[in-house]
Coordinates of C-alpha atoms and ligand atoms in Angstrom, one line a residue:
X507 CA -13.2 -39.7 -18.5
X508 CA -13.1 -38.3 -15.3
X509 CA -14.9 -34.9 -14.1
X510 CA -13.8 -32.5 -11.4
X511 CA -14.3 -29.1 -10.0
X512 CA -12.3 -27.3 -8.0
X513 CA -13.7 -24.2 -6.3
X514 CA -11.2 -21.2 -5.9
X515 CA -8.8 -20.2 -8.1
X516 CA -6.1 -19.1 -5.2
X517 CA -3.1 -21.1 -4.1
X518 CA -5.2 -24.4 -3.3
X519 CA -7.4 -24.5 -5.8
X520 CA -4.3 -23.8 -8.8
X521 CA -2.2 -26.2 -7.0
X522 CA -4.7 -28.9 -6.8
X523 CA -6.0 -28.4 -10.2
X524 CA -2.2 -28.7 -11.4
X525 CA -2.0 -32.3 -9.3
X526 CA -5.2 -33.7 -10.9
X527 CA -4.2 -32.8 -14.3
X528 CA -0.6 -34.2 -14.1
X529 CA -2.1 -37.6 -12.0
X530 CA -5.3 -38.2 -14.8
X531 CA -3.6 -36.1 -17.8
X532 CA -5.8 -36.6 -20.7
X533 CA -8.3 -38.9 -19.0
X534 CA -9.9 -36.2 -17.0
X535 CA -11.7 -32.5 -17.5
X536 CA -11.4 -30.1 -14.9
X537 CA -13.4 -26.6 -13.9
X538 CA -11.8 -24.5 -11.9
X539 CA -14.8 -22.0 -10.8
X540 CA -14.5 -18.5 -8.6
X541 CA -16.9 -16.5 -7.4
X542 CA -15.1 -13.4 -8.4
X543 CA -14.2 -12.8 -12.4
X544 CA -10.7 -12.7 -11.9
X545 CA -8.4 -15.4 -10.7
X546 CA -5.5 -16.1 -8.4
X547 CA -7.1 -15.4 -5.0
X548 CA -4.9 -14.7 -2.4
X549 CA -2.2 -14.0 -4.5
X550 CA -4.1 -11.2 -6.0
X551 CA -6.1 -10.1 -3.1
X552 CA -4.1 -10.5 -0.4
X553 CA -0.1 -11.1 -0.8
X554 CA 0.8 -7.4 -0.1
X555 CA 0.9 -5.3 -3.2
X556 CA 4.9 -4.6 -2.8
X557 CA 5.5 -7.8 -2.6
X558 CA 6.0 -8.5 -6.2
X559 CA 7.9 -11.0 -6.0
X560 CA 5.8 -13.6 -4.3
X561 CA 2.7 -12.2 -6.9
X562 CA 4.9 -13.8 -9.6
X563 CA 3.6 -17.3 -9.0
X564 CA 0.8 -16.5 -10.9
X565 CA 2.6 -17.4 -14.2
X566 CA 3.3 -21.2 -12.9
X567 CA -1.1 -20.9 -12.6
X568 CA -1.6 -19.1 -15.9
X569 CA 0.1 -22.6 -17.5
X570 CA -2.1 -24.5 -15.4
X571 CA -5.4 -22.5 -16.2
X572 CA -4.2 -22.7 -20.2
X573 CA -3.6 -26.5 -20.6
X574 CA -6.6 -27.8 -22.8
X575 CA -8.3 -30.0 -20.1
X576 CA -8.9 -27.1 -17.9
X577 CA -11.5 -24.3 -17.9
X578 CA -11.5 -21.2 -15.7
X579 CA -14.9 -20.1 -15.1
X580 CA -15.3 -16.9 -12.9
X581 CA -18.3 -14.8 -11.5
X582 CA -20.1 -18.5 -10.5
X583 CA -21.2 -18.4 -6.9
X584 CA -21.1 -21.2 -5.0
X585 CA -24.4 -22.0 -3.2
X586 CA -26.1 -18.8 -5.2
X587 CA -25.8 -19.7 -9.0
X588 CA -24.9 -23.3 -8.1
X589 CA -25.4 -25.9 -5.1
X590 CA -22.9 -28.7 -3.9
X591 CA -25.5 -30.7 -4.5
X592 CA -25.7 -29.5 -8.5
X593 CA -21.7 -29.9 -8.5
X594 CA -21.7 -33.1 -6.7
X595 CA -24.2 -34.4 -9.4
X596 CA -22.3 -33.1 -12.6
X597 CA -18.9 -34.0 -11.5
X598 CA -17.0 -37.2 -9.9
X599 CA -15.0 -34.9 -7.1
X600 CA -15.3 -31.3 -6.3
X601 CA -12.9 -29.5 -4.3
X602 CA -13.2 -26.4 -2.0
X603 CA -10.5 -24.1 -2.5
X604 CA -12.4 -21.1 -0.7
X605 CA -9.9 -19.9 2.1
X606 CA -10.9 -18.2 4.5
X607 CA -11.6 -14.8 3.4
X608 CA -13.8 -13.9 6.4
X609 CA -12.1 -11.8 9.6
X610 CA -12.3 -13.6 12.9
X611 CA -14.1 -11.2 15.2
X612 CA -12.5 -9.6 18.0
X613 CA -15.4 -10.0 20.5
X614 CA -14.5 -7.1 22.9
X615 CA -16.5 -4.2 23.7
X616 CA -16.2 -1.5 20.7
X617 CA -15.3 -3.6 18.2
X618 CA -18.3 -2.6 16.4
X619 CA -17.2 1.2 16.2
X620 CA -16.5 2.6 13.3
X621 CA -13.1 2.8 12.5
X622 CA -12.6 -0.7 13.8
X623 CA -11.8 -3.0 10.6
X624 CA -10.6 -6.6 10.0
X625 CA -7.2 -7.5 8.2
X626 CA -9.4 -8.7 5.2
X627 CA -11.3 -5.7 4.7
X628 CA -8.2 -3.5 5.2
X629 CA -6.0 -6.1 3.3
X630 CA -8.6 -5.8 0.6
X631 CA -9.3 -2.3 0.4
X632 CA -5.6 -1.9 -0.7
X633 CA -5.4 -4.8 -2.8
X634 CA -8.2 -3.8 -4.8
X635 CA -10.9 -6.5 -3.7
X636 CA -15.0 -5.7 -5.0
X637 CA -16.0 -6.4 -1.2
X638 CA -14.1 -3.8 0.3
X639 CA -14.0 -1.0 -2.5
X640 CA -15.8 1.4 -0.5
X641 CA -14.1 0.6 2.9
X642 CA -12.5 4.3 3.2
X643 CA -10.4 3.7 6.1
X644 CA -10.3 6.6 8.7
X645 CA -6.7 8.0 8.0
X646 CA -7.5 11.4 9.7
X647 CA -6.1 10.7 13.0
X648 CA -2.0 10.5 14.1
X649 CA -2.5 7.3 15.8
X650 CA -3.6 3.6 14.2
X651 CA -3.7 0.6 16.1
X652 CA -2.6 -2.8 14.5
X653 CA -3.9 -6.0 16.7
X654 CA -1.9 -9.3 16.3
X655 CA 1.8 -10.5 16.0
X656 CA 1.5 -12.6 12.6
X657 CA 2.6 -11.6 9.1
X658 CA -0.5 -10.0 8.2
X659 CA 0.0 -7.2 11.0
X660 CA 3.7 -6.6 9.6
X661 CA 1.7 -6.0 6.1
X662 CA -0.5 -3.8 7.4
X663 CA 1.4 -1.5 9.8
X664 CA 3.9 -1.1 6.8
X665 CA 1.3 -0.3 3.9
X666 CA 0.3 2.6 7.0
X667 CA 3.9 3.6 7.2
X668 CA 5.4 3.8 3.9
X669 CA 5.6 6.8 1.3
X670 CA 3.9 7.0 -2.1
X671 CA 7.6 6.9 -3.4
X672 CA 7.8 3.3 -1.8
X673 CA 4.9 2.1 -3.5
X674 CA 6.8 2.6 -6.9
X675 CA 6.8 -0.7 -9.0
X676 CA 4.2 -2.2 -6.6
X677 CA 0.0 -2.7 -7.6
X678 CA -1.3 -0.7 -4.5
X679 CA -4.6 0.3 -5.9
X680 CA -5.4 3.8 -7.0
X681 CA -7.6 4.9 -4.3
X682 CA -5.9 3.2 -1.4
X683 CA -2.7 5.3 -2.8
X684 CA -3.9 8.6 -2.9
X685 CA -5.8 8.4 0.1
X686 CA -2.6 6.6 2.2
X687 CA -0.6 10.1 0.4
X688 CA -3.2 11.9 2.1
X689 CA -3.0 9.8 5.7
X690 CA -2.0 12.0 8.9
X691 CA -1.1 8.4 10.4
X692 CA 2.3 9.2 12.3
X693 CA 2.7 6.0 15.1
X694 CA 1.1 2.5 14.3
X695 CA 1.0 0.7 17.7
X696 CA 1.6 -3.0 17.2
X697 CA -0.6 -5.2 19.6
X698 CA 0.7 -8.5 20.6
X699 CA -1.0 -10.4 23.9
X700 CA 2.1 -12.2 24.3
X701 CA 6.0 -11.6 23.7
X702 CA 8.7 -11.5 21.5
X703 CA 9.5 -15.4 21.7
X704 CA 5.7 -15.7 20.3
X705 CA 5.6 -13.8 17.5
X706 CA 4.5 -15.2 14.4
X707 CA 6.5 -12.9 12.6
X708 CA 8.9 -14.0 9.8
X709 CA 12.4 -12.5 9.8
X710 CA 12.4 -11.2 6.2
X711 CA 9.2 -9.4 7.1
X712 CA 9.9 -7.9 10.3
X713 CA 13.5 -6.9 8.9
X714 CA 11.9 -4.9 6.2
X715 CA 10.5 -2.2 9.2
X716 CA 14.3 -1.5 9.5
X717 CA 14.4 0.2 6.1
X718 CA 11.4 2.6 5.7
X719 CA 12.0 5.6 4.2
X720 CA 9.8 7.6 6.8
X721 CA 9.2 5.2 9.8
X722 CA 11.3 3.8 12.5
X723 CA 10.7 0.7 14.4
X724 CA 10.5 1.2 18.7
X725 CA 10.6 -1.7 20.8
X726 CA 11.0 -1.3 24.4
X727 CA 14.6 -3.8 25.6
X728 CA 12.7 -4.4 29.0
X729 CA 9.9 -6.7 27.3
X730 CA 12.9 -8.4 25.4
X731 CA 13.8 -11.7 27.6
X732 CA 17.5 -12.8 28.6
X733 CA 19.4 -13.0 25.6
X734 CA 20.9 -16.5 26.6
X735 CA 17.0 -17.7 26.4
X736 CA 17.0 -17.2 22.3
X737 CA 19.3 -20.5 21.5
X738 CA 15.9 -22.4 22.5
X739 CA 13.6 -20.7 19.8
X740 CA 13.9 -22.5 15.5
X741 CA 16.4 -20.8 13.5
X742 CA 13.8 -18.4 11.7
X743 CA 12.3 -17.8 15.4
X744 CA 15.7 -16.8 16.4
X745 CA 16.7 -14.2 13.5
X746 CA 12.9 -12.8 13.7
X747 CA 13.9 -12.2 17.4
X748 CA 17.4 -10.5 16.5
X749 CA 15.5 -8.2 14.5
X750 CA 13.3 -6.8 17.6
X751 CA 16.8 -6.9 19.6
X752 CA 18.3 -4.8 16.8
X753 CA 15.8 -2.6 16.8
X754 CA 15.6 -1.8 20.6
X755 CA 19.2 -1.4 20.6
X756 CA 19.1 1.6 18.1
X757 CA 17.4 4.7 19.1
X758 CA 14.4 6.1 16.7
X759 CA 15.7 8.3 13.4
X760 CA 15.1 11.4 14.6
X761 CA 14.7 12.2 10.7
X762 CA 12.0 10.1 10.3
X763 CA 8.5 11.2 11.7
X764 CA 6.8 8.0 11.8
X765 CA 6.8 5.3 14.8
X766 CA 6.2 1.9 14.1
X767 CA 6.1 0.7 17.9
X768 CA 5.6 -2.8 19.3
X769 CA 3.7 -3.0 22.4
X770 CA 4.2 -6.6 23.9
X771 CA 2.2 -8.5 26.8
X772 CA -0.5 -6.0 25.7
X773 CA -4.2 -7.6 25.4
X774 CA -7.0 -5.3 24.0
X775 CA -9.8 -4.9 26.4
X776 CA -12.2 -2.4 24.5
X777 CA -12.2 0.0 21.5
X778 CA -13.3 3.2 23.2
X779 CA -14.9 6.9 21.3
X780 CA -18.0 8.9 20.8
X781 CA -19.3 7.5 17.9
X782 CA -16.0 6.6 16.2
X783 CA -12.7 4.6 17.5
X784 CA -10.9 7.2 19.4
X785 CA -8.6 5.1 21.7
X786 CA -7.6 1.1 22.7
X787 CA -7.7 0.1 26.6
X788 CA -5.5 -2.4 26.8
X789 CA -4.2 -5.0 29.6
X790 CA -0.9 -5.8 30.2
X791 CA 0.0 -9.5 30.9
X792 CA 2.3 -12.0 31.7
X793 CA 2.5 -15.3 30.2
X794 CA 1.5 -18.6 31.9
X795 CA 3.9 -21.4 32.3
X796 CA 1.6 -23.1 29.1
X797 CA 2.2 -20.2 27.3
X798 CA -0.2 -18.4 27.4
X799 CA -1.1 -14.9 28.5
X800 CA -3.1 -13.9 31.1
X801 CA -4.4 -10.4 32.2
X802 CA -2.5 -8.7 35.0
X803 CA -5.1 -6.2 36.0
X804 CA -3.2 -3.1 35.0
X805 CA -4.4 -1.3 31.9
X806 CA -3.6 1.6 29.8
X807 CA -5.0 3.7 26.7
X808 CA -3.9 4.0 23.2
X809 CA -5.2 6.4 20.9
X810 CA -6.7 5.4 17.6
X811 CA -8.5 6.6 15.0
X812 CA -8.2 3.7 13.0
X813 CA -7.8 0.2 14.6
X814 CA -6.9 -3.4 12.3
X815 CA -6.7 -6.5 13.8
X816 CA -5.3 -9.1 12.3
X817 CA -5.7 -11.8 14.6
X818 CA -6.7 -14.7 11.7
X819 CA -9.2 -15.5 9.5
X820 CA -12.3 -18.0 8.7
X821 CA -13.4 -20.0 6.3
X822 CA -17.5 -19.1 5.3
X823 CA -20.1 -21.8 5.6
X824 CA -21.5 -23.4 2.2
X825 CA -25.2 -24.2 2.4
X826 CA -24.8 -28.5 2.3
X827 CA -21.2 -29.1 3.8
X828 CA -20.4 -29.6 7.2
X829 CA -19.0 -26.8 8.7
X830 CA -17.2 -26.8 12.3
X831 CA -17.9 -23.1 13.6
X832 CA -15.2 -23.4 16.2
X833 CA -12.4 -23.8 14.3
X834 CA -13.9 -21.6 11.3
X835 CA -13.3 -24.6 8.7
X836 CA -14.9 -27.7 7.1
X837 CA -14.2 -30.6 9.2
X838 CA -12.3 -33.0 7.4
X839 CA -9.7 -36.1 7.6
X840 CA -6.8 -35.5 5.1
X841 CA -9.0 -33.2 3.5
X842 CA -11.6 -35.7 3.0
X843 CA -15.1 -34.1 4.3
X844 CA -17.5 -36.5 2.8
X845 CA -18.4 -39.0 -0.1
X846 CA -16.6 -37.4 -3.6
X847 CA -15.9 -34.2 -1.5
X848 CA -12.9 -32.3 -0.2
X849 CA -11.2 -29.5 0.7
X850 CA -7.5 -28.2 0.4
X851 CA -5.7 -24.9 1.7
X852 CA -6.8 -22.6 4.2
X853 CA -10.6 -23.9 3.7
X854 CA -8.7 -27.2 4.9
X855 CA -6.4 -26.6 7.1
X856 CA -7.2 -23.4 8.9
X857 CA -5.2 -19.6 7.9
X858 CA -1.8 -20.8 8.1
X859 CA 1.3 -21.5 6.2
X860 CA 2.9 -19.9 3.2
X861 CA 1.6 -20.4 -0.3
X862 CA 4.1 -23.2 -0.6
X863 CA 2.6 -24.7 1.9
X864 CA -0.8 -25.7 -0.3
X865 CA 1.2 -27.6 -2.6
X866 CA 1.5 -31.1 -0.8
X867 CA -1.8 -30.4 0.4
X868 CA -3.0 -29.9 -3.0
X869 CA -1.0 -33.0 -4.2
X870 CA -2.3 -35.0 -1.4
X871 CA -5.4 -34.9 -2.2
X872 CA -4.9 -35.2 -5.9
X873 CA -3.9 -38.7 -4.9
X874 CA -6.7 -39.9 -2.9
X875 CA -8.7 -38.6 -5.7
X876 CA -6.3 -40.8 -7.9
X877 CA -7.4 -43.4 -6.1
X878 CA -10.6 -43.4 -6.0
X879 CA -10.5 -43.4 -10.0
X880 CA -8.1 -45.7 -11.1
X881 CA -7.1 -46.0 -15.0
X882 CA -9.1 -49.2 -15.7
X883 CA -11.8 -48.2 -13.5
X884 CA -15.1 -48.0 -14.9
X885 CA -16.5 -44.4 -16.0
X886 CA -19.2 -43.0 -13.8
X887 CA -21.1 -41.3 -16.7
X888 CA -21.3 -38.0 -15.3
X889 CA -21.5 -34.7 -17.9
X890 CA -19.0 -32.7 -15.9
X891 CA -18.8 -29.1 -17.5
X892 CA -21.3 -29.5 -20.1
X893 CA -24.2 -30.1 -17.0
X894 CA -22.4 -27.4 -15.2
X895 CA -23.1 -25.3 -18.4
X896 CA -27.0 -26.0 -18.9
X897 CA -27.8 -25.4 -15.2
X898 CA -25.6 -22.0 -15.5
X899 CA -27.5 -21.1 -18.3
X900 CA -30.8 -22.0 -17.2
X901 CA -29.9 -19.8 -14.6
X902 CA -28.6 -16.5 -16.3
X903 CA -25.3 -17.2 -14.9
X904 CA -22.4 -16.0 -17.9
X905 CA -19.2 -17.6 -16.0
X906 CA -15.8 -15.3 -17.7
X907 CA -13.6 -17.7 -19.3
X908 CA -10.0 -17.5 -19.1
X909 CA -9.6 -15.8 -22.5
X910 CA -12.0 -13.1 -21.1
X911 CA -9.6 -12.6 -17.9
X912 CA -7.1 -12.3 -20.4
X913 CA -8.4 -9.5 -21.8
X914 CA -9.2 -8.2 -17.8
X915 CA -5.6 -8.1 -17.5
X916 CA -4.6 -6.6 -20.8
X917 CA -7.5 -3.3 -19.9
X918 CA -5.1 -3.8 -16.5
X919 CA -1.8 -3.7 -18.0
X920 CA -2.4 -1.2 -20.3
X921 CA -4.5 1.4 -17.4
X922 CA -0.9 1.2 -15.2
X923 CA 1.0 4.2 -13.5
X924 CA 4.6 4.7 -14.6
X925 CA 6.7 1.7 -13.1
X926 CA 3.3 -0.2 -11.9
X927 CA 2.6 -3.7 -13.2
X928 CA -0.7 -3.1 -13.7
X929 CA -3.7 -1.1 -12.2
X930 CA -6.3 -3.3 -10.8
X931 CA -10.5 -3.2 -11.6
X932 CA -12.0 -2.7 -8.6
X933 CA -15.9 -3.4 -9.3
X934 CA -16.7 -6.4 -10.7
X935 CA -18.8 -4.5 -12.7
X936 CA -15.7 -2.5 -14.4
X937 CA -14.0 -6.4 -14.8
X938 CA -16.9 -7.3 -16.6
X939 CA -16.9 -4.7 -18.7
X940 CA -13.3 -5.2 -19.5
X941 CA -13.6 -8.4 -20.9
X942 CA -16.1 -7.3 -23.8
X943 CA -19.9 -7.3 -22.2
Ligands
LIG2001 P1 -1.2 -15.6 12.5 O1 0.1 -15.5 11.8 O2 -1.8 -16.7 13.1 O3 -1.0 -14.7 13.4 C1 -2.3 -14.4 14.1 C2 -1.7 -13.4 15.5 O4 -2.8 -13.1 16.0 C3 -0.8 -14.1 16.5 O5 0.0 -13.1 17.1 C4 -2.0 -14.1 17.8 O6 -1.3 -14.1 18.9 C5 -2.7 -13.3 17.4 N1 -4.2 -13.1 18.0 C6 -5.2 -14.2 17.8 N2 -6.2 -13.6 18.3 C7 -6.1 -12.6 18.8 C8 -6.6 -12.0 20.3 N3 -8.3 -12.3 20.5 N4 -6.7 -10.9 21.1 C9 -5.1 -10.8 20.5 N5 -3.8 -11.3 19.4 C10 -4.7 -12.4 19.0 O7 -1.9 -15.1 11.5 P2 -1.9 -14.2 10.2 O8 -1.0 -12.9 10.5 O9 -3.1 -13.4 10.0 O10 -1.5 -14.6 9.1 C11 -2.0 -15.6 8.3 C12 -0.8 -16.5 7.4 O11 -0.7 -15.7 6.6 C13 0.2 -17.2 8.1 O12 0.7 -18.1 8.1 C14 1.5 -16.2 7.8 O13 2.7 -16.4 7.8 C15 0.8 -15.6 6.5 N6 1.5 -14.9 6.2 C16 2.4 -14.7 5.3 C17 2.8 -13.4 4.8 C18 4.7 -13.8 4.3 O14 5.2 -14.5 4.2 N7 5.0 -12.1 3.7 C19 2.3 -12.1 4.7 C20 1.3 -12.5 5.2 C21 0.3 -13.5 6.1 P3 -1.0 -15.9 20.1 O15 0.3 -16.2 19.1 O16 -1.2 -15.1 20.9 O17 -2.2 -16.6 19.4

C-alpha cells in the first residue's frame, strides 16, 4: 500500500488526485488536504460567479473525492496544524497544489492607500472567500480603475458594471450583490501598459463586454495597430483584437449609463489622494522592439476611488519548502521539488493557463510518482492517513470530511436566492456550524 497527500483541493489538486488514483488503483490511499473547510479552490473562489458553466467541473472533482481510497480533510493548515516534515514522514509522496492565492504587489507610490485592492482580495470578496469577507471595497465613487490586460481584469470590470438582474443564476455572494446594487461606479478604466496586440484576454471573455445591459466598452481607434498586422497574431488573439476593433467602431450606447474604457499604452505611476485613493497618475508608453513598454514621460490623471490591480498572483512560501521569491513559487524540475515532494498547477508553473491546463500537469506528476513506486516494489511502511489523524488529534485539529462538506453544501443550496445555485457561507465558523459542530 502507498500513501499520498495532495495539499490543496482546487483543480490542480483534484486532477493530480484523479491521476494518482487511476495509476495506483487499490494499491494507494490518498488524502486531499485543504486549509479551508470547503473544497474546489479556484473553482469556488476564483472563477467568476456569472460563469457557472465553468464551475460545473466540480462535479467531476466530486467523483474523485467519493472514491473509496480518497479522503478530503478540510480545515487543516499546512504550516500551522502540520508541517511538511510531518507529511513526508507519514506519506510516500506529497504534492503541493496550493495555487497562487496572493496578489503580486503593484509597487508604486500610494499603492497602500485605502481603495487600492488586489484582484485576489476583490475577486475573493465577491466570491465569498472567508479571508476577504470584510473587504468592503469603496464603491462610492463614479470612477474605478482596473490595472492589467488579462482575463482577471475583464472579470473585475464586468462584475463592477453588471446590474443585479445580470447576476441572476450566478452564485455571487449576498454581501457583494447588495454592495454592487448600491454602487456609484459609472466608468471603469482598464489600464494596459502595452497595446491591443499584447493583451492576455481571451475572445469569449472580451466579447461579453459588448452585451452588458448598462455598460458600453470604449476603445480609441487610434490605439489599434494597422489592420493588416493582425494577420501575424494567433487565431485566438486575432479574435480578441477583432472585438476591440468592433468596440472602437461602434459609438457607446447613449442609453447605457456606464462605460468600460480601455486605456492602452498606459502605465500606472502612482495612486494619489487625501487618505484614500482618489486618482491614478498614468504615464503613456511606447513599445520597444523587444515588445516591452517604455515610459514616454507624458503623464495624465484618471480619477478613481477604487483601484483594482489585476497583475498576477504569487504562491505563498511554506516553511521547509524551497521558495523562489522572484518567481513567486516553488522552484521545481518538471514538478519535482525534492525527494518525494512535488508541485502542480500554479504552485508549479506560476499563475497562467486555463483550468484544463492543470490536468496534464497533474497526470505528469502522477506518472513520475508511479515510476518511483512500481507495483512490485517494497512497501515503505509509512502509516499515511492514520499517522496524520493521530497527529491532528494530538494538536486538537478536527478536519472537515467530504461528508461534512456535503452538509455545508446542502445548507448553501437551501439558502439560495431564487434562481441562484447556492448562497455561499462566507465565514469558517458558519461552515463548521453547518457541518453540525
Ligand atoms: P495574466 O493573464 O497574466 O495578465 C496579467 C496582466 O497584468 C497582463 O496584461 C500584464 O501585462 C499586466 N501586468 C503585470 N504586471 C503589471 C504591472 N506592474 N503594471 C501594469 N500591468 C501589469 O493574469 P490574470 O489576468 O491574473 O489571469 C491569470 C490566469 O487565469 C490567466 O491564464 C488567465 O487567462 C486565467 N483566467 C481565465 C479566465 C477565463 O478563462 N474566463 C478568467 C480569469 C483568469 P504585460 O503583458 O505587459 O506583462
